[in-house]
Coordinates of C-alpha atoms and ligand atoms in Angstrom, one line a residue:
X1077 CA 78.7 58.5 134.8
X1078 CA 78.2 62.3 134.1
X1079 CA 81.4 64.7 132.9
X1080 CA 82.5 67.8 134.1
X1081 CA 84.4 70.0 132.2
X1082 CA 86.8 72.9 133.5
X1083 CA 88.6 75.0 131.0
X1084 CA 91.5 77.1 132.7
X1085 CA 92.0 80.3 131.3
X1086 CA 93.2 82.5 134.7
X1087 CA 96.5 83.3 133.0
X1088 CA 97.9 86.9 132.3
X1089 CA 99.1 86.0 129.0
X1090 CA 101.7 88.3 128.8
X1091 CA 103.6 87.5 125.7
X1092 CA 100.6 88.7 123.5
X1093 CA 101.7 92.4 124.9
X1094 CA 98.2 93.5 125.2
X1095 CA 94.9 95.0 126.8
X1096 CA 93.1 92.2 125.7
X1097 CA 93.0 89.0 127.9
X1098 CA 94.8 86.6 125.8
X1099 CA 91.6 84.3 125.3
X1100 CA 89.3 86.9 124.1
X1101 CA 91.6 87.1 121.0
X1102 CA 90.3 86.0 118.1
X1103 CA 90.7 82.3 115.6
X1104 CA 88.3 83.2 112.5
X1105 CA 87.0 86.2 114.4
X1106 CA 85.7 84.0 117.8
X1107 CA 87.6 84.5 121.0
X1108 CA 89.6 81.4 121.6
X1109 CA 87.6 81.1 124.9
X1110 CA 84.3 80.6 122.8
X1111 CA 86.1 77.8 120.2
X1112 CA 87.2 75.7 123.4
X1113 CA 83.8 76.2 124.9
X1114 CA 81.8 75.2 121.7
X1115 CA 84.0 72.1 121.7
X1116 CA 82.8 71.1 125.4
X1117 CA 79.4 71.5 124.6
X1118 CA 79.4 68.7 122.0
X1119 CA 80.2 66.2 124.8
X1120 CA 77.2 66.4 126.5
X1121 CA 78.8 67.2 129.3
X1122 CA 76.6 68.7 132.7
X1123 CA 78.6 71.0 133.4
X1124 CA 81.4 73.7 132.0
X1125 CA 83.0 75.5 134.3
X1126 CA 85.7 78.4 133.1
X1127 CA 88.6 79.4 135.4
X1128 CA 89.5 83.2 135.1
X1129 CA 91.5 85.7 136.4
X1130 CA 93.1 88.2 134.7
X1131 CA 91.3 90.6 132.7
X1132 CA 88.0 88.5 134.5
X1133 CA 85.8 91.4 134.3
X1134 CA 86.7 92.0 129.9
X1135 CA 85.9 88.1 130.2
X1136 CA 82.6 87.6 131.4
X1137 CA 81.2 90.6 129.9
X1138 CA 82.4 89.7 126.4
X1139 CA 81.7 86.2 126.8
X1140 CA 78.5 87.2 129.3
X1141 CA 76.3 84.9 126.7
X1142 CA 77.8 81.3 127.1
X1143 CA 76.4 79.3 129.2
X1144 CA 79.2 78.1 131.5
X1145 CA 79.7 78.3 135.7
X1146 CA 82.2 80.7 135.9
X1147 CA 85.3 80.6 138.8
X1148 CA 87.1 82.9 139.8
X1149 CA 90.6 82.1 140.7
X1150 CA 91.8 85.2 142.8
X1151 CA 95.7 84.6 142.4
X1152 CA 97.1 82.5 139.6
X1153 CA 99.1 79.5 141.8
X1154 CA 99.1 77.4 139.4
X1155 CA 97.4 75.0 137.0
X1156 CA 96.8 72.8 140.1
X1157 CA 95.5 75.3 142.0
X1158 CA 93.3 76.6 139.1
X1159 CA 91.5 72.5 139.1
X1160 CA 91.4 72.8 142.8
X1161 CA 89.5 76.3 142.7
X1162 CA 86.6 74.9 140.0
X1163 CA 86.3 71.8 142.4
X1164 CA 86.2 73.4 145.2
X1165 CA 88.6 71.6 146.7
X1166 CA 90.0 72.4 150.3
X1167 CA 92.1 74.3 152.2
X1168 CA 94.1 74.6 148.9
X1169 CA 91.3 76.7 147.4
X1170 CA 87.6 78.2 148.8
X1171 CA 84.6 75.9 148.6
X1172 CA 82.8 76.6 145.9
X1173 CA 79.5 77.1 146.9
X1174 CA 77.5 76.5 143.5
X1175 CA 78.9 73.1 142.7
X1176 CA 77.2 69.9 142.9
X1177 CA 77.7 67.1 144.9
X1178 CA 80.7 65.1 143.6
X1179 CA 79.5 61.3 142.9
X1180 CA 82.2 58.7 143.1
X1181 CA 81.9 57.7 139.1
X1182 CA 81.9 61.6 137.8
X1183 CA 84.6 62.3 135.6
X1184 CA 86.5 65.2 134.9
X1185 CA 88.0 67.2 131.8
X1186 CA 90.7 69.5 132.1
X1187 CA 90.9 72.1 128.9
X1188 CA 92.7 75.1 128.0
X1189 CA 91.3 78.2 126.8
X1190 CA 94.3 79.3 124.8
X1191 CA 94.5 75.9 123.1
X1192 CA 91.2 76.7 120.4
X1193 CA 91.4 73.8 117.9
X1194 CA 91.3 71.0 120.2
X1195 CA 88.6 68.4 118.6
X1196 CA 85.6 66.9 119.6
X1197 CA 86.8 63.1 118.5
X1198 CA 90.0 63.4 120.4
X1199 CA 88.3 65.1 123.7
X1200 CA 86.1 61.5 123.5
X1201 CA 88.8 59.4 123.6
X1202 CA 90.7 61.4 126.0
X1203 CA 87.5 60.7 128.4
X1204 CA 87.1 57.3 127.5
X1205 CA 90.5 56.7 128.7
X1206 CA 89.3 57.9 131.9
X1207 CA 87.8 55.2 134.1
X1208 CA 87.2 54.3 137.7
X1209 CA 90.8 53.3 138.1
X1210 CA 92.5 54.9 134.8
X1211 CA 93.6 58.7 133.9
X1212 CA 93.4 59.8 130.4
X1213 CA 96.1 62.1 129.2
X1214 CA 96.3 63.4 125.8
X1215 CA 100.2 64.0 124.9
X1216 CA 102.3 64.3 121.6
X1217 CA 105.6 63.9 120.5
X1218 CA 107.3 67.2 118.9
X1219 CA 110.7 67.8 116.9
X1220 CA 111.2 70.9 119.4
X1221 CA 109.6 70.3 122.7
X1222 CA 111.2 73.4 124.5
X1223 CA 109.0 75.0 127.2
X1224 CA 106.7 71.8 128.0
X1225 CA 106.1 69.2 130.5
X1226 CA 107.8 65.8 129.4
X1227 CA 106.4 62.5 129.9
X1228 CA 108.2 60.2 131.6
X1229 CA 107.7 56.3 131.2
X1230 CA 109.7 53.5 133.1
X1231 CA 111.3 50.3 131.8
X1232 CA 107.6 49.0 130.5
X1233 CA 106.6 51.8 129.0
X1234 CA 104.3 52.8 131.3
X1235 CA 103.5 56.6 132.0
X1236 CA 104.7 57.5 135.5
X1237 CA 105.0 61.3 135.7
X1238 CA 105.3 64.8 134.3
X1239 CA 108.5 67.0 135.0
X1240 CA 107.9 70.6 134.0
X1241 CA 110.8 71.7 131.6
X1242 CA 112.2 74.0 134.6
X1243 CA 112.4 71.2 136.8
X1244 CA 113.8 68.6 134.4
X1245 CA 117.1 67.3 134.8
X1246 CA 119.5 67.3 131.0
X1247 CA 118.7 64.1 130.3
X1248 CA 115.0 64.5 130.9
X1249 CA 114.7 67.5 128.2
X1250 CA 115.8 64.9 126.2
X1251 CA 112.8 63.3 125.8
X1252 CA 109.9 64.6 123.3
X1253 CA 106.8 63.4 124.1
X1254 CA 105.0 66.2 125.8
X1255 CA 102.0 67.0 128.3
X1256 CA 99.9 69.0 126.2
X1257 CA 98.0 69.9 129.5
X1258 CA 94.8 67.6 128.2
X1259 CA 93.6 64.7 130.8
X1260 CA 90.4 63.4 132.1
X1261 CA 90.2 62.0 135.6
X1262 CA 87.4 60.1 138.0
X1263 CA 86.4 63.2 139.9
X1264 CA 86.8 61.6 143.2
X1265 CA 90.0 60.9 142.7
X1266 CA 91.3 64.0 141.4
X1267 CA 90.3 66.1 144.2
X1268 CA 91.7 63.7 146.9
X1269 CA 94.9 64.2 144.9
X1270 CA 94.3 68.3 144.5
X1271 CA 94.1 68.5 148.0
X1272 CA 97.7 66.9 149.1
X1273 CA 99.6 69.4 146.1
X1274 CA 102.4 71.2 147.0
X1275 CA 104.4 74.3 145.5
X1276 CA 108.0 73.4 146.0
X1277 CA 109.3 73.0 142.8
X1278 CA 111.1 75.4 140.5
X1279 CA 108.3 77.7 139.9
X1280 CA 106.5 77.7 143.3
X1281 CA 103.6 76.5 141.7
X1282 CA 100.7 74.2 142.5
X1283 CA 101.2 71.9 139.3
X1284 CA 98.1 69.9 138.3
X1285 CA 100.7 67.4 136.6
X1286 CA 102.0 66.3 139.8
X1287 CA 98.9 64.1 139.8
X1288 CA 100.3 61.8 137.6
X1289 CA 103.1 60.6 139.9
X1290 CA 100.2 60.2 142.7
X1291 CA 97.8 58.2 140.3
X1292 CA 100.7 55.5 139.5
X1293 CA 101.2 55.7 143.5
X1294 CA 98.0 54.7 144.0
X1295 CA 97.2 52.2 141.4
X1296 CA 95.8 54.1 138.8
X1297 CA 96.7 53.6 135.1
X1298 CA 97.4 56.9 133.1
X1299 CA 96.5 56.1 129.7
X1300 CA 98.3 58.0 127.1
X1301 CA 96.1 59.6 123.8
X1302 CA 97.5 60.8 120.6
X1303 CA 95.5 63.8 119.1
X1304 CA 93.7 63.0 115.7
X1305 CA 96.5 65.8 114.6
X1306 CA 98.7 67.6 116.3
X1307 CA 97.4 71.1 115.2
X1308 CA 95.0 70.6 117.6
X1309 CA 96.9 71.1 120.2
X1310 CA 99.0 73.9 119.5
X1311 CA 98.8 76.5 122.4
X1312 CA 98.7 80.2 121.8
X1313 CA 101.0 81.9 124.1
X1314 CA 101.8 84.7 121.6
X1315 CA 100.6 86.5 117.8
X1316 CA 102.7 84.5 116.3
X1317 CA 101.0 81.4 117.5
X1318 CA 97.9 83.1 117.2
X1319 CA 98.6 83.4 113.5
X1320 CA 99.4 80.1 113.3
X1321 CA 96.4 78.6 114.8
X1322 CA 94.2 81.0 112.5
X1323 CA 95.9 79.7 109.2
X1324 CA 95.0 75.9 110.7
X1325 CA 91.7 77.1 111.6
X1326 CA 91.1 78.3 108.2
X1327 CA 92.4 75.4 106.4
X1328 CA 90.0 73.5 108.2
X1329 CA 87.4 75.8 107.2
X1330 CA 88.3 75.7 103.9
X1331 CA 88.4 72.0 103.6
X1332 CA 84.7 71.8 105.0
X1333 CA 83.4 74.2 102.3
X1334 CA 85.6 72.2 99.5
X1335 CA 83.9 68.8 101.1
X1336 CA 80.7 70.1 101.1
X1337 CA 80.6 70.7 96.8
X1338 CA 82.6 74.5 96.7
X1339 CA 85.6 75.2 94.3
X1340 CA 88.5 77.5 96.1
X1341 CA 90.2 78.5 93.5
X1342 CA 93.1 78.7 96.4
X1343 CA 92.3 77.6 99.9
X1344 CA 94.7 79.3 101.2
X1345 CA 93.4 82.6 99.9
X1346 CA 90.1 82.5 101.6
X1347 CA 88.8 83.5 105.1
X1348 CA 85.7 82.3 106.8
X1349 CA 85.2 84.6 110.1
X1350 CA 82.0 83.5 111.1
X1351 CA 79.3 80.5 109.8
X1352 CA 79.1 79.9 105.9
X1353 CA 76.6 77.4 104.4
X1354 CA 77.0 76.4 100.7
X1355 CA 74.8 75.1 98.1
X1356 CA 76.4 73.0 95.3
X1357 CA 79.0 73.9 92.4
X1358 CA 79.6 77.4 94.2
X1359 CA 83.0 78.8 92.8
X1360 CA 84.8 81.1 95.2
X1361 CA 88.2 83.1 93.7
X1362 CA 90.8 84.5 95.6
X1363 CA 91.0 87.2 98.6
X1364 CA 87.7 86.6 99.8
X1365 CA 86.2 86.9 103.0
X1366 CA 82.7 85.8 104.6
X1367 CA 82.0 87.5 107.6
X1368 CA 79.1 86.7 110.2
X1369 CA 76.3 84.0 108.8
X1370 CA 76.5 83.7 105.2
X1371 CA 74.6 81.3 102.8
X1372 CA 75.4 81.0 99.1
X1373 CA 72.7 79.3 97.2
X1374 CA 73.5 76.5 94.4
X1375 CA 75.9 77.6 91.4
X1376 CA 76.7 81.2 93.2
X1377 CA 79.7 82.7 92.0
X1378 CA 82.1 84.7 93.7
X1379 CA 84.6 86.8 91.9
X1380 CA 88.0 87.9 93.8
X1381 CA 89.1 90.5 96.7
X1382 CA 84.8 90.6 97.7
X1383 CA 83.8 90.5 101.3
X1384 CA 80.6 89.1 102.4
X1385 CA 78.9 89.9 105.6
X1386 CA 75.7 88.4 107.1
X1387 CA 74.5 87.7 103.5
X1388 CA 71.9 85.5 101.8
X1389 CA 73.2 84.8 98.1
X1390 CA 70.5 82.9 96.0
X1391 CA 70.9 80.3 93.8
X1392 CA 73.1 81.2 90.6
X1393 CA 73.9 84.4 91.6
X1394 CA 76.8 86.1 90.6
X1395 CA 79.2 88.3 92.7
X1396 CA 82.3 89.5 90.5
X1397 CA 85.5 91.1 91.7
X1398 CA 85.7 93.8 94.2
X1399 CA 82.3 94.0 95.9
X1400 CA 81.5 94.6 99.7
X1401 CA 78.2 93.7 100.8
X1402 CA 77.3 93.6 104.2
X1403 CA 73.4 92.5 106.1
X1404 CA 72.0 91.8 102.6
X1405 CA 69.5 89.3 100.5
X1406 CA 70.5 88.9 97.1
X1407 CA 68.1 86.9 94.7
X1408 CA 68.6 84.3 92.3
X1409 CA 69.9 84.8 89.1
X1410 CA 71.1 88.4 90.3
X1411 CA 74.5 89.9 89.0
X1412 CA 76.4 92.3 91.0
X1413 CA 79.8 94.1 90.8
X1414 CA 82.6 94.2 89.9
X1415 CA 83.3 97.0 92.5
X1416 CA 79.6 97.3 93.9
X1417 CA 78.9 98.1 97.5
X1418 CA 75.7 96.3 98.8
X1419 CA 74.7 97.8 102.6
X1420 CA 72.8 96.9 105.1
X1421 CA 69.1 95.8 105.2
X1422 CA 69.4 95.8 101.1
X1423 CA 67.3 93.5 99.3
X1424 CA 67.5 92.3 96.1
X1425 CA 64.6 90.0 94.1
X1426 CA 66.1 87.6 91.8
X1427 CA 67.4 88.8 88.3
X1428 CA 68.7 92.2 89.3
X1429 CA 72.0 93.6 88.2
X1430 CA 73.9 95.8 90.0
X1431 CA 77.3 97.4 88.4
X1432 CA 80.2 99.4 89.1
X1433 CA 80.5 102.1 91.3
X1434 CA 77.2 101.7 92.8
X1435 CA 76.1 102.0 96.5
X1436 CA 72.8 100.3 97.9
X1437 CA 71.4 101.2 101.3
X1438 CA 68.3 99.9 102.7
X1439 CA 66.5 99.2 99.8
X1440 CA 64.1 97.1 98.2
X1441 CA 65.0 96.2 94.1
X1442 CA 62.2 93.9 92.3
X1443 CA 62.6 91.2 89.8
X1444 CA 64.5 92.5 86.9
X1445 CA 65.5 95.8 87.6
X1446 CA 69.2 97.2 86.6
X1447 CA 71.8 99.7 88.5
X1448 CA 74.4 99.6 86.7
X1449 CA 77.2 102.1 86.4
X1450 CA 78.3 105.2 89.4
X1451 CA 74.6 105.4 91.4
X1452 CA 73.5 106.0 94.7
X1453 CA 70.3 104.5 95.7
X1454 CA 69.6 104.5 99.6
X1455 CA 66.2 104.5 101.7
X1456 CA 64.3 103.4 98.2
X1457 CA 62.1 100.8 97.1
X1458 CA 62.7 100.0 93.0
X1459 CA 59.9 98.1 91.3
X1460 CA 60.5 95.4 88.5
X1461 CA 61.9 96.0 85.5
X1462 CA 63.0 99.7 86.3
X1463 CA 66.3 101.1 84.5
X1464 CA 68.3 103.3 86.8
X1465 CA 70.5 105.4 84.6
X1466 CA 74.7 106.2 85.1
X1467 CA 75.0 108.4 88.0
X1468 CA 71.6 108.6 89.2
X1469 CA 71.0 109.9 93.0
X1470 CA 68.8 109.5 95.7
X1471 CA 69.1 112.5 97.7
X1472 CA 67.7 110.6 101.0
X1473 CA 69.3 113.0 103.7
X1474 CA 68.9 116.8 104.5
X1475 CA 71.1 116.8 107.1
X1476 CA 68.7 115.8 109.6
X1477 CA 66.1 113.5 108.4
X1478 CA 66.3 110.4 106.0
X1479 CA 63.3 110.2 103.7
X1480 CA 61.9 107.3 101.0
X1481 CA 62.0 107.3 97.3
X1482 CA 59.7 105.1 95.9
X1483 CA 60.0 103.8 92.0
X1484 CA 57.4 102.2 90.1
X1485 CA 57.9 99.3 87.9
X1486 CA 59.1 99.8 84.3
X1487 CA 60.2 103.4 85.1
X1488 CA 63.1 104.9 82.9
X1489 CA 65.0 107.0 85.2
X1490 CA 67.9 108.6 82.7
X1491 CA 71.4 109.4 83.3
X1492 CA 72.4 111.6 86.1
X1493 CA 69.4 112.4 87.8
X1494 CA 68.9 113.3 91.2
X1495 CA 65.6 112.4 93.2
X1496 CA 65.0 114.2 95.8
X1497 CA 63.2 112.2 98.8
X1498 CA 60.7 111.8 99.9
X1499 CA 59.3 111.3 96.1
X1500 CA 57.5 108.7 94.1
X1501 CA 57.8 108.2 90.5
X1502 CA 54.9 106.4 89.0
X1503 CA 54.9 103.1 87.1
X1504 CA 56.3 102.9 83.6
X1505 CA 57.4 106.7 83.9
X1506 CA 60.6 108.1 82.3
X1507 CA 62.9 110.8 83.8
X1508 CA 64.7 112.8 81.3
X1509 CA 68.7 112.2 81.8
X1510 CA 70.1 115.5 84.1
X1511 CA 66.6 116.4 85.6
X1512 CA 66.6 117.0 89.3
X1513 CA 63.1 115.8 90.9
X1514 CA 62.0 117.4 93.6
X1515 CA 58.2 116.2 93.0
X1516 CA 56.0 113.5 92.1
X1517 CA 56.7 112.0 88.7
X1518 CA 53.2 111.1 87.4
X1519 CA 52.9 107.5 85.6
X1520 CA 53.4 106.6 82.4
X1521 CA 54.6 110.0 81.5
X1522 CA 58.2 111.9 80.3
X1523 CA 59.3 114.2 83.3
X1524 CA 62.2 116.1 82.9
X1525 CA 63.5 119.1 84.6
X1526 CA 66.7 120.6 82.5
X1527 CA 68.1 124.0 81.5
X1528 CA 67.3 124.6 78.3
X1529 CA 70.2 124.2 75.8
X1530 CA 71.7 127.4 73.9
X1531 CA 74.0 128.1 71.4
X1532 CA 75.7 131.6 70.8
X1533 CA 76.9 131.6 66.9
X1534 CA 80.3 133.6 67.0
X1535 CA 81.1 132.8 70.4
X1536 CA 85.2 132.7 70.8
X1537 CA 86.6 131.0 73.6
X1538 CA 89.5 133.3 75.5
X1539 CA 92.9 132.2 74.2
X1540 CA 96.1 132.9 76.4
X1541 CA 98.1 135.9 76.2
X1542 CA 100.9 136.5 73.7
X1543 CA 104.4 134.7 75.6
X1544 CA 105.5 138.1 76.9
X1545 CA 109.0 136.9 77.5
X1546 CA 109.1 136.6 80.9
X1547 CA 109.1 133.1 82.3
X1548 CA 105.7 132.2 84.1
X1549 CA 108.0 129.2 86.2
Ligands
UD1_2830 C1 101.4 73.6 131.4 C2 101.8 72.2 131.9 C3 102.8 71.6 131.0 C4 102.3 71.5 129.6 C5 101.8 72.9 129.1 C6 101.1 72.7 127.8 C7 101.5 72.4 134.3 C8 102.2 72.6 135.6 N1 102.3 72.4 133.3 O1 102.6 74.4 131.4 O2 103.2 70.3 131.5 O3 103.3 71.0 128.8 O4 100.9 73.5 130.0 O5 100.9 73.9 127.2 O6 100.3 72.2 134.3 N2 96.3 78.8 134.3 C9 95.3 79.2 135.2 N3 95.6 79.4 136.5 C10 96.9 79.3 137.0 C11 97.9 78.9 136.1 C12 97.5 78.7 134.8 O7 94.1 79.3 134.8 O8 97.1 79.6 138.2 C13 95.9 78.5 132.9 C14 96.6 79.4 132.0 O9 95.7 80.5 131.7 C15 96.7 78.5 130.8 C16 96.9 77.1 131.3 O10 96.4 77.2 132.6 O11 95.6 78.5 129.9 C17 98.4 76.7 131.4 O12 99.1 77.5 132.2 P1 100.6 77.9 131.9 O13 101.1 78.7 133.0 O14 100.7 78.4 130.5 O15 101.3 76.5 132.0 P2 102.6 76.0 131.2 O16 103.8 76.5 132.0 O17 102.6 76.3 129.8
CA2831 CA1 101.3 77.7 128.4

């Protein structure tokens, strides 16, 4: 038996009022498309096919690196029709030439690309409800289940259709167990069924639930499946749904890191947008968010309101309050922040401090070295042990060209100095505090470049004229 998967995601989504086809929006920063298409993939299934439609061209180019069949499904008729289109099946929809040949013990999976945080485990037992003569349909029970399909069940319990909420009768609305849209079918089956649908119900719409009611027709058992939790299923037909599902998202998120040996200090105050790894007995604060692929090494620390982008943090490190760093390597042992601003292709060997107020561009910093207070070091490479004074400046840029500053190890460079690239400063040399170099500092020697200081004995500094009576407002 192989498995199919088709994930419908034709619809205009119009209650998210935007340019944006609803499943390119965004849970933890990945289209919803891309979550429900990650799940697929870890069912081994042969192949994923997406149904789209509106906004079809924003969708394959944004999505252009997922490997999925895509259909196109010209005129949204319906979720029926949308099944019928991926299959192939006719007249109701055109032949689609790229499928393969459908064998008799294929089965199918029906998704959703606007419901994103549908899981793995539950998709498996959805499927293995889903034999040669038994449909698998994944359905909940919800305090409020305006707007849904209800399930309907006869004296023995047993499923025997869907009515859509606008063709329900009062007494039908009544009842709150709910088609969440979820089933998995025999292949064969479903397209023999696909190609008998008919619109005339309430919304003129091919519905793929009216298979249900032709299943129990012709023998086949539908198998109902509770969810492993209902979050999973929530659609997202709107931003306020859309915020919801990103607040269970990151939960989940949060959980995992907690799981795998980090302290949140609140996990509700933490956002993961992307792939974080973590070593042991990290401690994360509050307001912080990891961006992209970040790895924090054993015992790192990260101190509140800091965002971490596409990062490598080595063991021990600490990041306190207020930092941004972004495409980065930061060794072990290293200490940066508070309010530091780490950019990218920065990196750091281990013990190096970095302190407020300083801005790090595409440099290299070796073992040891300290930047601690109102600096700008950009397009550099700092040896080990160096000692970057208060306001020190790499003056990198001319306007036109970006050039290097190199710094030996064990140079002084003192307070508010400004290097002007391209320049090297030899090893163990010191830079007088206020000097502006515009040429090579030789090694092991003082090179400073200062006004000289005067004083002028009886000097009187102007006082204000005499109140003259006349109001100065
Ligand atoms: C559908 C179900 C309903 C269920 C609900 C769960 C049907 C007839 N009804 O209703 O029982 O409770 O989902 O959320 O199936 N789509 C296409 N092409 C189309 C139409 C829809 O790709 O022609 C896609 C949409 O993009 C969406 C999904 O199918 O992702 C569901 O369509 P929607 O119109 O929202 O169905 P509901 O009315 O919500
Ligand atoms: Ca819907």
């Amino acid at each position: 038996m192989s498995l199919d998967v088709i994930i419908l995601a034709a619809g205009a989504g119009t209650r998210m009022r935007s340019a944006l086809p609803k499943v390119l929006h965004g849970v933890g920063a990945k289209p919803m498309l891309e979550h429900v298409v990650d799940t697929a993939r870890q069912l081994n299934a042969r192949h994923i096919q997406v149904v789209y439609g509106h906004g079809g061209v924003a969708v394959r180019t944004v999505l252009a690196h997922l490997d999925v069949m895509w259909t196109e499904q010209g005129q949204q008729l319906g979720t029926g029709h949308a099944v019928a289109a991926a299959l192939g099946v006719s007249p109701l929809a055109p032949l689609n030439p790229g499928l393969p040949p459908v064998n008799a013990h294929d089965t199918v999976l029906v998704l959703y690309g606007d419901v994103p945080l549908i899981g793995a485990e539950t998709l498996q037992r959805v499927i293995s409800a889903a034999q040669d003569n038994s449909l698998g349909l994944l359905t909940v029970v919800l305090d409020n289940p305006r707007g849904y399909g209800r399930i309907l069940r006869d004296a023995h319990n047993n499923v025997t259709r869907i009515v859509e909420e606008k063709d329900a009768t009062d007494e039908q609305r009544q009842v709150r167990e709910i088609n969440t849209g979820i089933l998995a079918a025999s292949s064969e089956k479903l397209q023999k069924w696909l190609a008998v649908l008919d619109n005339n119900n309430a919304q003129g719409e091919y519905y793929l639930t009216d298979i249900i009611a032709m299943a129990v027709r012709d023998g086949v058992k539908v198998v109902p499946v509770e969810p492993d939790s209902i979050t999973e299923t929530l659609g997202v037909n709107n931003r306020m749904q859309l915020a919801e599902a990103e607040r269970y998202y990151q939960r989940t998120q949060a959980e995992r890191l907690m799981l795998q040996g980090a302290t949140l200090r609140d996990p509700a105050r933490i956002d993961v947008r992307g792939e974080v790894s973590v070593g042991t007995d990290i401690t994360v604060d509050v307001n912080v968010i990891f961006e992209g692929k970040v790895v924090l090494g054993n015992g790192v620390r990260v101190g509140a309101n800091t965002v971490i982008r596409n990062t490598i943090i080595g063991d021990h490190a600490e990041i306190l309050e207020n930092c941004v760093i972004e495409d980065a390597v930061i060794g072990r042992h290293s200490r940066i922040g508070p309010f530091a601003r780490i950019r990218p292709e920065t990196v750091l060997a281990d013990n190096v401090h970095i302190g407020n107020f300083v801005e790090i561009k595409k440099t290299r910093v070796d073992q040891g070295s300290k930047i601690n207070h109102l600096s700008y070091v950009g397009d550099a490479t700092v040896g080990r042990n160096v000692n970057i004074g208060a306001g020190t400046i790499t003056c990198n840029y001319d306007g036109a060209n970006k050039y290097q500053t190199v710094i030996g190890d064990n140079v002084f460079v003192g307070s508010d100095s400004q290097l002007v690239a391209p320049v090297t400063i030899g090893e163990g040399a010191t830079i007088g505090a206020g000097s502006t170099i515009t040429r090579n500092a030789p090694p092991g020697e003082l090179t400073l470049s200062r006004t000289p200081q005067q004083s002028k004995a009886g000097w009187k500094r102007p006082a204000k004229k005499k109140d003259s009576g006349i109001s100065s407002g």
